[in-house]
mmCIF file of N, CA and C in Angstrom:
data_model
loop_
_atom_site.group_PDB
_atom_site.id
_atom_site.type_symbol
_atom_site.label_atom_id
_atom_site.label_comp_id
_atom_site.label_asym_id
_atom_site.label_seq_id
_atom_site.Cartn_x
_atom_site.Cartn_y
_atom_site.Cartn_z
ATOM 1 N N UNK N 411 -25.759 -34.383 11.590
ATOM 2 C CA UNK N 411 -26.800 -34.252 12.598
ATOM 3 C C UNK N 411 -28.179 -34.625 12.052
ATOM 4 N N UNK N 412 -28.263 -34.444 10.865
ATOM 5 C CA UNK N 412 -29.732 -34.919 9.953
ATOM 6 C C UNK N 412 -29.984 -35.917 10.054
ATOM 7 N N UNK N 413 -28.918 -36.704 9.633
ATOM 8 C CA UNK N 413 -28.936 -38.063 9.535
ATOM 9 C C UNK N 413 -29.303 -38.963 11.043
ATOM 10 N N UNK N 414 -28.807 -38.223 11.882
ATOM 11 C CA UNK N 414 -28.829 -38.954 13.472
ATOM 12 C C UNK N 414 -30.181 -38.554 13.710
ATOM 13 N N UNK N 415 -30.340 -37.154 13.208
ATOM 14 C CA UNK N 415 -32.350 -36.644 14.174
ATOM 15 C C UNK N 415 -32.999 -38.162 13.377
ATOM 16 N N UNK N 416 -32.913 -37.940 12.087
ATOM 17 C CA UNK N 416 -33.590 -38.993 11.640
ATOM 18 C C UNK N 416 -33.784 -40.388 12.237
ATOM 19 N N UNK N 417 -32.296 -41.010 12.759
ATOM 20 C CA UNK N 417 -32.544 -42.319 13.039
ATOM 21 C C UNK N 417 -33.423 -42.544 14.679
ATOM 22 N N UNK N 418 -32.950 -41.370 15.452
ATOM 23 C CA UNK N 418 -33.741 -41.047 16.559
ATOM 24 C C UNK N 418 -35.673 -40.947 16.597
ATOM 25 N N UNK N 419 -35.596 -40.506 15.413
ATOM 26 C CA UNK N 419 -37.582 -40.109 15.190
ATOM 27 C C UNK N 419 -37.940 -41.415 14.304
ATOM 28 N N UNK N 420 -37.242 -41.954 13.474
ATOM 29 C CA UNK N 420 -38.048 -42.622 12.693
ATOM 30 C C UNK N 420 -37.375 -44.576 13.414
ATOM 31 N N UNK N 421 -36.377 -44.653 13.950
ATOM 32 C CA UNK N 421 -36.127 -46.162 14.748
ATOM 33 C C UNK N 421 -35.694 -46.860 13.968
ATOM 34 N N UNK N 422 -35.617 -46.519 12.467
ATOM 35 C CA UNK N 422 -35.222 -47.773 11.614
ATOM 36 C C UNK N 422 -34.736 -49.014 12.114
ATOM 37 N N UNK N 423 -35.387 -50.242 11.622
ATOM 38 C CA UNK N 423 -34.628 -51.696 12.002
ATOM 39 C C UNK N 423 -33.870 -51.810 10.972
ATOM 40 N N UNK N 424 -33.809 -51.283 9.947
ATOM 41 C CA UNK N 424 -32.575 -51.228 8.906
ATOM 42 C C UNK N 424 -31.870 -49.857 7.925
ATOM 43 N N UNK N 425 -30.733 -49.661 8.012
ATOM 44 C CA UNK N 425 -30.606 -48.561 7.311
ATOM 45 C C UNK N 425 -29.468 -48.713 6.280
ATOM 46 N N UNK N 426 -30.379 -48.185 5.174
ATOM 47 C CA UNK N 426 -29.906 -48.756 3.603
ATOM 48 C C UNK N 426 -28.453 -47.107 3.333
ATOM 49 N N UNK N 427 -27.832 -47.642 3.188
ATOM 50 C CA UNK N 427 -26.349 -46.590 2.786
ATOM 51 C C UNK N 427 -25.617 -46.537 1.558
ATOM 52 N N UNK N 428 -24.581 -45.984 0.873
ATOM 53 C CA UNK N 428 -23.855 -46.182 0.167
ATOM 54 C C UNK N 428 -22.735 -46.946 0.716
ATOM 55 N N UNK N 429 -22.251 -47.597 -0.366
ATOM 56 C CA UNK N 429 -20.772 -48.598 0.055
ATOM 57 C C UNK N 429 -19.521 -48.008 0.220
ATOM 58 N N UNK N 430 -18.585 -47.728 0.912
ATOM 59 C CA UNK N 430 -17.648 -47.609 1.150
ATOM 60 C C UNK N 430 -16.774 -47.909 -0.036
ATOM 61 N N UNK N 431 -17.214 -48.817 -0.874
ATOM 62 C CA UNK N 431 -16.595 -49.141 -2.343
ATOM 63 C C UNK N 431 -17.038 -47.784 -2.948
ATOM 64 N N UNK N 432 -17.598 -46.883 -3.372
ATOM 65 C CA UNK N 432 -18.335 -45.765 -4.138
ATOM 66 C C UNK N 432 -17.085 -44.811 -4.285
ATOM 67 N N UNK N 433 -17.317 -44.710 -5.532
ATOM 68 C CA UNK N 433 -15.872 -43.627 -5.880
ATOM 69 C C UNK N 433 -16.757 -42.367 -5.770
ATOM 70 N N UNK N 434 -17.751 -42.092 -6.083
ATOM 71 C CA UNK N 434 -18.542 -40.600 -6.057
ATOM 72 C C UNK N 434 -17.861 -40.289 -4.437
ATOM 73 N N UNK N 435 -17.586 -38.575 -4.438
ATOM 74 C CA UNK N 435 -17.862 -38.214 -3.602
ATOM 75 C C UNK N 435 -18.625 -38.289 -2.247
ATOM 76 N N UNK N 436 -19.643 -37.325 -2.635
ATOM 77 C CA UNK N 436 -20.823 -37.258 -2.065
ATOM 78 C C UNK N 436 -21.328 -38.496 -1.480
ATOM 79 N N UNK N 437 -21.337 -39.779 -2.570
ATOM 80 C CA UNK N 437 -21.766 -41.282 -1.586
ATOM 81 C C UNK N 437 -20.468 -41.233 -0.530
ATOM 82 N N UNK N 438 -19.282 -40.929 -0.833
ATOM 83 C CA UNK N 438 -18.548 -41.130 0.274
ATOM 84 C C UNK N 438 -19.178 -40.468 1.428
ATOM 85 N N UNK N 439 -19.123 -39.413 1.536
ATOM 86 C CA UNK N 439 -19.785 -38.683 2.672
ATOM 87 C C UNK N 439 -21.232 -38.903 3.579
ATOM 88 N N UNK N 440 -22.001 -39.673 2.097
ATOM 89 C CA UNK N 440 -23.181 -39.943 2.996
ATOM 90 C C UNK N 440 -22.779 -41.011 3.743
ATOM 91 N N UNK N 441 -22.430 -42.344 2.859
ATOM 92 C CA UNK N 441 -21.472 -43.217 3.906
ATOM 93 C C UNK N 441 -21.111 -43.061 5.206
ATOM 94 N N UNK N 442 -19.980 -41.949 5.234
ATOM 95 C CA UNK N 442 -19.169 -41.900 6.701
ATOM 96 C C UNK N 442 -19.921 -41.175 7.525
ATOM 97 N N UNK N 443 -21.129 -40.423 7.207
ATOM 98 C CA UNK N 443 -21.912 -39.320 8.087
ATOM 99 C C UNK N 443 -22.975 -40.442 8.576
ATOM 100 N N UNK N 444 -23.477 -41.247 8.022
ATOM 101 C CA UNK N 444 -24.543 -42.304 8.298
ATOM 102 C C UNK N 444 -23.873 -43.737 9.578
ATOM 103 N N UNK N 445 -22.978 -44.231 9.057
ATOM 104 C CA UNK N 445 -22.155 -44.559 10.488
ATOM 105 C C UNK N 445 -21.900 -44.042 11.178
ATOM 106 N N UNK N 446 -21.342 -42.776 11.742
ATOM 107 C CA UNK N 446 -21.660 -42.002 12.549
ATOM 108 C C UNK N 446 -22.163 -41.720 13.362
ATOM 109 N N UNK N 447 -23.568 -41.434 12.165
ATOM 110 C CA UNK N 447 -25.213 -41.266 13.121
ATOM 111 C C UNK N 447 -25.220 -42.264 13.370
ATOM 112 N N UNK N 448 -24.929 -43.337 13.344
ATOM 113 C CA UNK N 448 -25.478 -44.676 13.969
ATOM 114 C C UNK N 448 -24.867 -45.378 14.543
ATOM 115 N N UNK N 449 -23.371 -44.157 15.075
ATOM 116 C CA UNK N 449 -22.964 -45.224 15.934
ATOM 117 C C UNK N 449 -23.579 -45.661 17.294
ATOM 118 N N UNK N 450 -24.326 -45.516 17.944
ATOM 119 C CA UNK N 450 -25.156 -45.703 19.084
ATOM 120 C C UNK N 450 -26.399 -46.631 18.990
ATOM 121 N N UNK N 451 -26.422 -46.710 17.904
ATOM 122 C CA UNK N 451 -27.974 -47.440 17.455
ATOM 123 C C UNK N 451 -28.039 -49.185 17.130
ATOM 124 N N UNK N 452 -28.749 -49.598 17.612
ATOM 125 C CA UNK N 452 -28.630 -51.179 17.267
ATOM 126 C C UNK N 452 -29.612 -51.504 16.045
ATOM 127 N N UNK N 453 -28.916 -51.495 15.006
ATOM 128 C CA UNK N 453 -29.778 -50.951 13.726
ATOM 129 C C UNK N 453 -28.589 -51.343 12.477
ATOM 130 N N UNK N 454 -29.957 -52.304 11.694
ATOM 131 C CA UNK N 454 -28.941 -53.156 10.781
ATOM 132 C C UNK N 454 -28.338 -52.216 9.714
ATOM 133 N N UNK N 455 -26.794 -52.026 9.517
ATOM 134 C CA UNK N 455 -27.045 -51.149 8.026
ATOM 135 C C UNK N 455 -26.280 -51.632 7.445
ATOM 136 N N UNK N 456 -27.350 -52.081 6.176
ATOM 137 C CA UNK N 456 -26.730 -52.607 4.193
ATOM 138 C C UNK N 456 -26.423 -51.138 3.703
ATOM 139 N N UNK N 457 -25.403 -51.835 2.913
ATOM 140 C CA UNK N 457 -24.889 -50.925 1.840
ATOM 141 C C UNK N 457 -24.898 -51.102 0.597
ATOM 142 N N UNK N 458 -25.421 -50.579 -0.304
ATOM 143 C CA UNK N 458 -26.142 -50.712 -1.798
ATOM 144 C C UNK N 458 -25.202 -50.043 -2.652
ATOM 145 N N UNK N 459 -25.476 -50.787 -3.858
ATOM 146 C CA UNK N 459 -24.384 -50.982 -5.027
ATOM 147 C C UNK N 459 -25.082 -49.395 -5.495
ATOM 148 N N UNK N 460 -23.906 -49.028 -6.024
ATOM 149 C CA UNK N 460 -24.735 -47.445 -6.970
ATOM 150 C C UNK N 460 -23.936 -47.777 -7.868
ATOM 151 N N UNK N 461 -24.147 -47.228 -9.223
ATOM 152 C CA UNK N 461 -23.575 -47.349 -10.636
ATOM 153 C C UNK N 461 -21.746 -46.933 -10.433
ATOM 154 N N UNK N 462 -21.600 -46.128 -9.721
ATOM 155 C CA UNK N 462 -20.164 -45.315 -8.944
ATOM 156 C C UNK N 462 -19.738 -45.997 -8.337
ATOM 157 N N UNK N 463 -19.936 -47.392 -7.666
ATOM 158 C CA UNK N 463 -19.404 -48.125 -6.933
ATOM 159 C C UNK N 463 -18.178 -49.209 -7.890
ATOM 160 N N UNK N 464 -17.165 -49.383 -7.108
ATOM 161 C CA UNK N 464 -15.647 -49.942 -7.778
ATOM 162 C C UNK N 464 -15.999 -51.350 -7.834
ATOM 163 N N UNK N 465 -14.792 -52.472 -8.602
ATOM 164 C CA UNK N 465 -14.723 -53.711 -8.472
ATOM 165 C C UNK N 465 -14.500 -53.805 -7.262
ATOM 166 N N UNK N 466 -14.519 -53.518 -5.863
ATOM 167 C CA UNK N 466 -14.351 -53.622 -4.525
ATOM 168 C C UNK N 466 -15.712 -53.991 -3.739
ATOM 169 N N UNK N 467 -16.535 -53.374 -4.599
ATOM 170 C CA UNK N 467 -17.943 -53.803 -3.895
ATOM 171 C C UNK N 467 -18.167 -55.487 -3.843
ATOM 172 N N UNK N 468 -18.504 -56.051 -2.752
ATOM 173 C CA UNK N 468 -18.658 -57.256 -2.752
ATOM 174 C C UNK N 468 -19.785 -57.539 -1.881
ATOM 175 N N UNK N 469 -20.924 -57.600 -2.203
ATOM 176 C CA UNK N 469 -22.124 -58.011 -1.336
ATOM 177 C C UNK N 469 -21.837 -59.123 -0.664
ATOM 178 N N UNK N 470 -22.663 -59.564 0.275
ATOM 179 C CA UNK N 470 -22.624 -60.605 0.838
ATOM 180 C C UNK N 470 -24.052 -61.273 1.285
ATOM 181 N N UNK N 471 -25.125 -59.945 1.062
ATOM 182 C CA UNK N 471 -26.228 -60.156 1.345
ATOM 183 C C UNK N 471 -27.204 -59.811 0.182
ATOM 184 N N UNK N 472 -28.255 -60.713 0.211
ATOM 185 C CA UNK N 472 -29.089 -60.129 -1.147
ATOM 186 C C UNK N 472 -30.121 -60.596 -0.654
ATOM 187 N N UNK N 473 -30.810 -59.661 -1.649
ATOM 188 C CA UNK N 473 -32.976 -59.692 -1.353
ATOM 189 C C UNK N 473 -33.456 -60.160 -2.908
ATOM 190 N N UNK N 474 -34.024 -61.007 -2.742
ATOM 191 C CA UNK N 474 -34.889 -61.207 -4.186
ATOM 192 C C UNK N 474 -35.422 -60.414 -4.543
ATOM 193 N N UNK N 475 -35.469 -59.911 -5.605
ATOM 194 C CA UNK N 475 -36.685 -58.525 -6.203
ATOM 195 C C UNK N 475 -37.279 -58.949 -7.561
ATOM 196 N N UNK N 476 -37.265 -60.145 -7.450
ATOM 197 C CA UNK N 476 -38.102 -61.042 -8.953
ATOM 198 C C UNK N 476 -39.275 -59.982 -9.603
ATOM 199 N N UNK N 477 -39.944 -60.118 -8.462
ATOM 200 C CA UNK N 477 -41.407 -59.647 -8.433
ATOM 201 C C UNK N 477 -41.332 -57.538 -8.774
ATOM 202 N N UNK N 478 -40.012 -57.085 -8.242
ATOM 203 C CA UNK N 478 -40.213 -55.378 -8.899
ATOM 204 C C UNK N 478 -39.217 -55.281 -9.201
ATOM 205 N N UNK N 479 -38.153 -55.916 -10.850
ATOM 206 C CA UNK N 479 -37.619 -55.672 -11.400
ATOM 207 C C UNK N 479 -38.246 -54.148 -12.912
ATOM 208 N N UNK N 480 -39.525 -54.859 -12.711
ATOM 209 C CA UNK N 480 -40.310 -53.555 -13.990
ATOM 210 C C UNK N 480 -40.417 -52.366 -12.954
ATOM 211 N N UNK N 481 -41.208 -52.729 -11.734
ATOM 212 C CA UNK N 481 -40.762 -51.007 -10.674
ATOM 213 C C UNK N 481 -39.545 -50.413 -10.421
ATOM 214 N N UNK N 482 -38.397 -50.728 -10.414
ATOM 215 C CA UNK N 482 -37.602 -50.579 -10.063
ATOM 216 C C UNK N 482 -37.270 -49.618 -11.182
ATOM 217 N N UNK N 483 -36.716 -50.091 -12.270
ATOM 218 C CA UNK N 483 -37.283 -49.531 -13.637
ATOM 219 C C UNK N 483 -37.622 -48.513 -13.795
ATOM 220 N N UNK N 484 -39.014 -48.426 -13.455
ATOM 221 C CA UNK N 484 -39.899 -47.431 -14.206
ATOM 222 C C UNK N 484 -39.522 -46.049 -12.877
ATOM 223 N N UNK N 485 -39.386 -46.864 -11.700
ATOM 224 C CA UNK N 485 -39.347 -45.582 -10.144
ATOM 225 C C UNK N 485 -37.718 -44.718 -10.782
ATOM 226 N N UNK N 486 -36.846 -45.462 -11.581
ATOM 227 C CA UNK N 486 -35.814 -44.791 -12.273
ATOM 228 C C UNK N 486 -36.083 -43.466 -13.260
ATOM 229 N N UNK N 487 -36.790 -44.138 -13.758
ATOM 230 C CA UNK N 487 -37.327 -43.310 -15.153
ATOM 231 C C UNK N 487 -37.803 -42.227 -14.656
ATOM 232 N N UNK N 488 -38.478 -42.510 -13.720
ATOM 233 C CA UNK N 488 -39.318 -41.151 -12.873
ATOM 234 C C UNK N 488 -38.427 -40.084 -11.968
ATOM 235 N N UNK N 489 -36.964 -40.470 -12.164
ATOM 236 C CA UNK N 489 -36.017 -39.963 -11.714
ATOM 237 C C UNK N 489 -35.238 -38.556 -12.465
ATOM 238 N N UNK N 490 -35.423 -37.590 -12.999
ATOM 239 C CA UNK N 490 -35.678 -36.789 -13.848
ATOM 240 C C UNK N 490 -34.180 -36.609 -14.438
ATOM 241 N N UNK N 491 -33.188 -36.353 -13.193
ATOM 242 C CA UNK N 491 -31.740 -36.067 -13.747
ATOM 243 C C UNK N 491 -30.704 -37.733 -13.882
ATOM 244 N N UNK N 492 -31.628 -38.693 -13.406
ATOM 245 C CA UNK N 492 -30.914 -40.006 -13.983
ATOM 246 C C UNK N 492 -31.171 -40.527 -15.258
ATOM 247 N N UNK N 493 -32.639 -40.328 -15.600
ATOM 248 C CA UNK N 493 -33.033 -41.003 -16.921
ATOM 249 C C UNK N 493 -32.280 -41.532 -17.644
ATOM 250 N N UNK N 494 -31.410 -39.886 -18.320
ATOM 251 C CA UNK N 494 -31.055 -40.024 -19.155
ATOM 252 C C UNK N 494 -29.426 -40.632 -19.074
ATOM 253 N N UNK N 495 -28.955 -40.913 -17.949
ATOM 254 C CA UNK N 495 -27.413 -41.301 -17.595
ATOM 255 C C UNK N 495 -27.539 -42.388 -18.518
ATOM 256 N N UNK N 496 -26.293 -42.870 -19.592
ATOM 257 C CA UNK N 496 -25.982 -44.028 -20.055
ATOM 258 C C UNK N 496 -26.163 -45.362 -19.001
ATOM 259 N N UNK N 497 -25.655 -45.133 -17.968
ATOM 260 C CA UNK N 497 -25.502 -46.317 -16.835
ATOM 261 C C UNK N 497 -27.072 -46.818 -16.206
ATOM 262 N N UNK N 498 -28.153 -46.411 -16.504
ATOM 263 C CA UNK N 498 -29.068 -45.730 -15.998
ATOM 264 C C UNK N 498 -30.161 -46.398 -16.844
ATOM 265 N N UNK N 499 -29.965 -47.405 -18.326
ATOM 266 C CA UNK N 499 -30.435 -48.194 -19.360
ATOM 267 C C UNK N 499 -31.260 -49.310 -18.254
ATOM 268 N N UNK N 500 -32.349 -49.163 -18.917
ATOM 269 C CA UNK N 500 -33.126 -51.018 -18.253
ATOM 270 C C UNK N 500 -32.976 -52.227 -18.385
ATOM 271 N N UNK N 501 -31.671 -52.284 -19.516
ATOM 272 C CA UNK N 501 -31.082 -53.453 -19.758
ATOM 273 C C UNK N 501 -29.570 -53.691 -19.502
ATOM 274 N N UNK N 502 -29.263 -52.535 -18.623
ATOM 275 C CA UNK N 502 -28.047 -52.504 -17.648
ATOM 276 C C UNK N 502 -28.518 -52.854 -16.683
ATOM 277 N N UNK N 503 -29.927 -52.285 -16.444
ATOM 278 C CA UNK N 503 -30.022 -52.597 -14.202
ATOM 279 C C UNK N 503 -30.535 -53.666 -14.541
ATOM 280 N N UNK N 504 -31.570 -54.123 -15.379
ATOM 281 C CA UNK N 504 -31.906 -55.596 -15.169
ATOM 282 C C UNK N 504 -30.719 -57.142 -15.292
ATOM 283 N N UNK N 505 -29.573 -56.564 -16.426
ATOM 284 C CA UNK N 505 -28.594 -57.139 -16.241
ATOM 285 C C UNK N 505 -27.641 -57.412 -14.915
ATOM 286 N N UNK N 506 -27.634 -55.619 -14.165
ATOM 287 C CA UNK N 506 -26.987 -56.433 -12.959
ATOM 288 C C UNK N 506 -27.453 -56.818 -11.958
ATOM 289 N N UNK N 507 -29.048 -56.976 -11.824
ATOM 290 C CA UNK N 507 -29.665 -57.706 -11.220
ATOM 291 C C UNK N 507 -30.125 -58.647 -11.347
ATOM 292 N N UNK N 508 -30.031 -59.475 -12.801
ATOM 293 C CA UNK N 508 -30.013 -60.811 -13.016
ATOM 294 C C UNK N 508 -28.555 -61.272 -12.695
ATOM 295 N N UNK N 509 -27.252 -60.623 -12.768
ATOM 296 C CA UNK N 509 -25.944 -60.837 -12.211
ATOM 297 C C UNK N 509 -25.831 -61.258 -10.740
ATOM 298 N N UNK N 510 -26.419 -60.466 -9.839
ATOM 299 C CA UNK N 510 -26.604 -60.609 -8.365
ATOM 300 C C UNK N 510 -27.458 -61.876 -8.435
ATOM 301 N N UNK N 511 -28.522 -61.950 -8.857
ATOM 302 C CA UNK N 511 -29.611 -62.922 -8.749
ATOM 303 C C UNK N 511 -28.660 -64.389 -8.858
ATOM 304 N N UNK N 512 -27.831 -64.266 -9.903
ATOM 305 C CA UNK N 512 -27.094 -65.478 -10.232
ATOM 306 C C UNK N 512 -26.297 -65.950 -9.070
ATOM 307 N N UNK N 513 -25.976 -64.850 -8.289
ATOM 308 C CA UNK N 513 -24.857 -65.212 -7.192
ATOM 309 C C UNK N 513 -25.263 -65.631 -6.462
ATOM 310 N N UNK N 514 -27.000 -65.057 -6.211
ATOM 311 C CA UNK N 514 -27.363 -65.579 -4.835
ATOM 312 C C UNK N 514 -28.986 -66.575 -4.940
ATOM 313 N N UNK N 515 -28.293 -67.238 -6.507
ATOM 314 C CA UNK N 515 -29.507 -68.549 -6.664
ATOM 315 C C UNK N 515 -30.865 -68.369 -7.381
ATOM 316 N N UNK N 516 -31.326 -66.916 -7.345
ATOM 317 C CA UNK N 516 -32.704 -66.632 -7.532
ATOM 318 C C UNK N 516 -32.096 -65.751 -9.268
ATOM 319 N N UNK N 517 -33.388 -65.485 -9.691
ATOM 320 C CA UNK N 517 -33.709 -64.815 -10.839
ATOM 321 C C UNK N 517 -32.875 -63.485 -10.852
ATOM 322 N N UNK N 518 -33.585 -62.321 -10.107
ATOM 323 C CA UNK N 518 -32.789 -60.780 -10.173
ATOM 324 C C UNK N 518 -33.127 -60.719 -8.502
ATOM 325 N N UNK N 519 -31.920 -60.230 -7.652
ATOM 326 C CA UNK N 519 -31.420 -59.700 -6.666
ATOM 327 C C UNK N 519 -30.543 -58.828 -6.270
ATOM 328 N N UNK N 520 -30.936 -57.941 -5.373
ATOM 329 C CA UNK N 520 -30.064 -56.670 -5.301
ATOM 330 C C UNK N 520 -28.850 -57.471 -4.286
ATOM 331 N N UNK N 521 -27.858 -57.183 -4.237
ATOM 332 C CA UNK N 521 -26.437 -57.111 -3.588
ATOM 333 C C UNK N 521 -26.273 -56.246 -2.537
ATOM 334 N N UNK N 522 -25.738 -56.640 -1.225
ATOM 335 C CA UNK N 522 -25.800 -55.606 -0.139
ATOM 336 C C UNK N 522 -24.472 -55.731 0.717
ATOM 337 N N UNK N 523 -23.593 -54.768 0.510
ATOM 338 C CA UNK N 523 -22.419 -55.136 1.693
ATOM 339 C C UNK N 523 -22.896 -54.978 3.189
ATOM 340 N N UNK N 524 -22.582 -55.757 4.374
ATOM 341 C CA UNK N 524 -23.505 -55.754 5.265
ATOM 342 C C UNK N 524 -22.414 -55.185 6.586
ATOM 343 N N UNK N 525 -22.432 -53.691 6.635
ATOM 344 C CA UNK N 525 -21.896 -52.879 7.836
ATOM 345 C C UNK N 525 -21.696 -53.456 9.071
ATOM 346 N N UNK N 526 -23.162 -53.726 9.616
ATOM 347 C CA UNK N 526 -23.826 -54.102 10.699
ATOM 348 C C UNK N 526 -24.685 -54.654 10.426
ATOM 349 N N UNK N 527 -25.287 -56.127 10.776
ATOM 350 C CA UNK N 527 -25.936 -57.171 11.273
ATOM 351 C C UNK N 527 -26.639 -57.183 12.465
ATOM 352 N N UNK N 528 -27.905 -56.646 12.666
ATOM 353 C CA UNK N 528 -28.349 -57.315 14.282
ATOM 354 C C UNK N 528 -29.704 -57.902 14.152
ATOM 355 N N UNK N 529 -29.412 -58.891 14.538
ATOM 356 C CA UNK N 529 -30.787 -59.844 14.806
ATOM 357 C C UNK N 529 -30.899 -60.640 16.371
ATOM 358 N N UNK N 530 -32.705 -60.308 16.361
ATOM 359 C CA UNK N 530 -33.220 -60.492 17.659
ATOM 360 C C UNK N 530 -33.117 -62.270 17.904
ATOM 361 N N UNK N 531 -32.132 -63.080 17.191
ATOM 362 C CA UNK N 531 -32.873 -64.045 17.149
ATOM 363 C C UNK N 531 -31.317 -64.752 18.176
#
């Protein structure tokens, strides 16, 4: 129900989720509770790679993030109970975002499995 008040008050034109690939728990759940809430809504939703996510994850969509590979980074660091995760290194995420980047032409890009698609065009 959180998840739905939310998409009701705030309209999102896109809503960012965990992948259905995600072995964690908990991403499972946010997953299936977030489709859900949205089943009624005409509202794009990507699904983002988390460190917990399987060889099953397969983006199809990606965003360049050339320009906040060091934010990205540092907004981690500032993350108090991830810091210190092994998986969680700046030369792991910049690696698999120079990995994505490779797939989709550019420098470093995030990877997005794409739920739902809607465009006004």
């Amino acid at each position: 129900n959180a998840i739905e008040e939310m998409i009701a008050k705030v309209q999102p034109d896109i809503i960012f989720t965990h992948s259905s690939h995600d072995i964690h728990q908990d991403h499972q759940t946010v997953y299936d509770a977030t489709l859900r809430a949205a089943r009624s809504s005409r509202t794009t939703i990507l699904c983002y790679e988390s460190p917990s996510a399987t060889q099953d994850f397969h983006p199809t969509y990606f965003i360049d993030v050339d320009k906040y590979v060091d934010v990205k980074i540092q907004a981690i660091r500032q993350h108090w109970d991830q810091r210190k995760k092994p998986y969680m290194k700046p030369d792991l995420i910049r690696g698999r975002l120079a990995f994505r980047g490779a797939q989709a032409k550019v420098d470093y890009a995030e990877g997005f499995e794409v739920a739902r698609m809607v465009s006004a065009i």
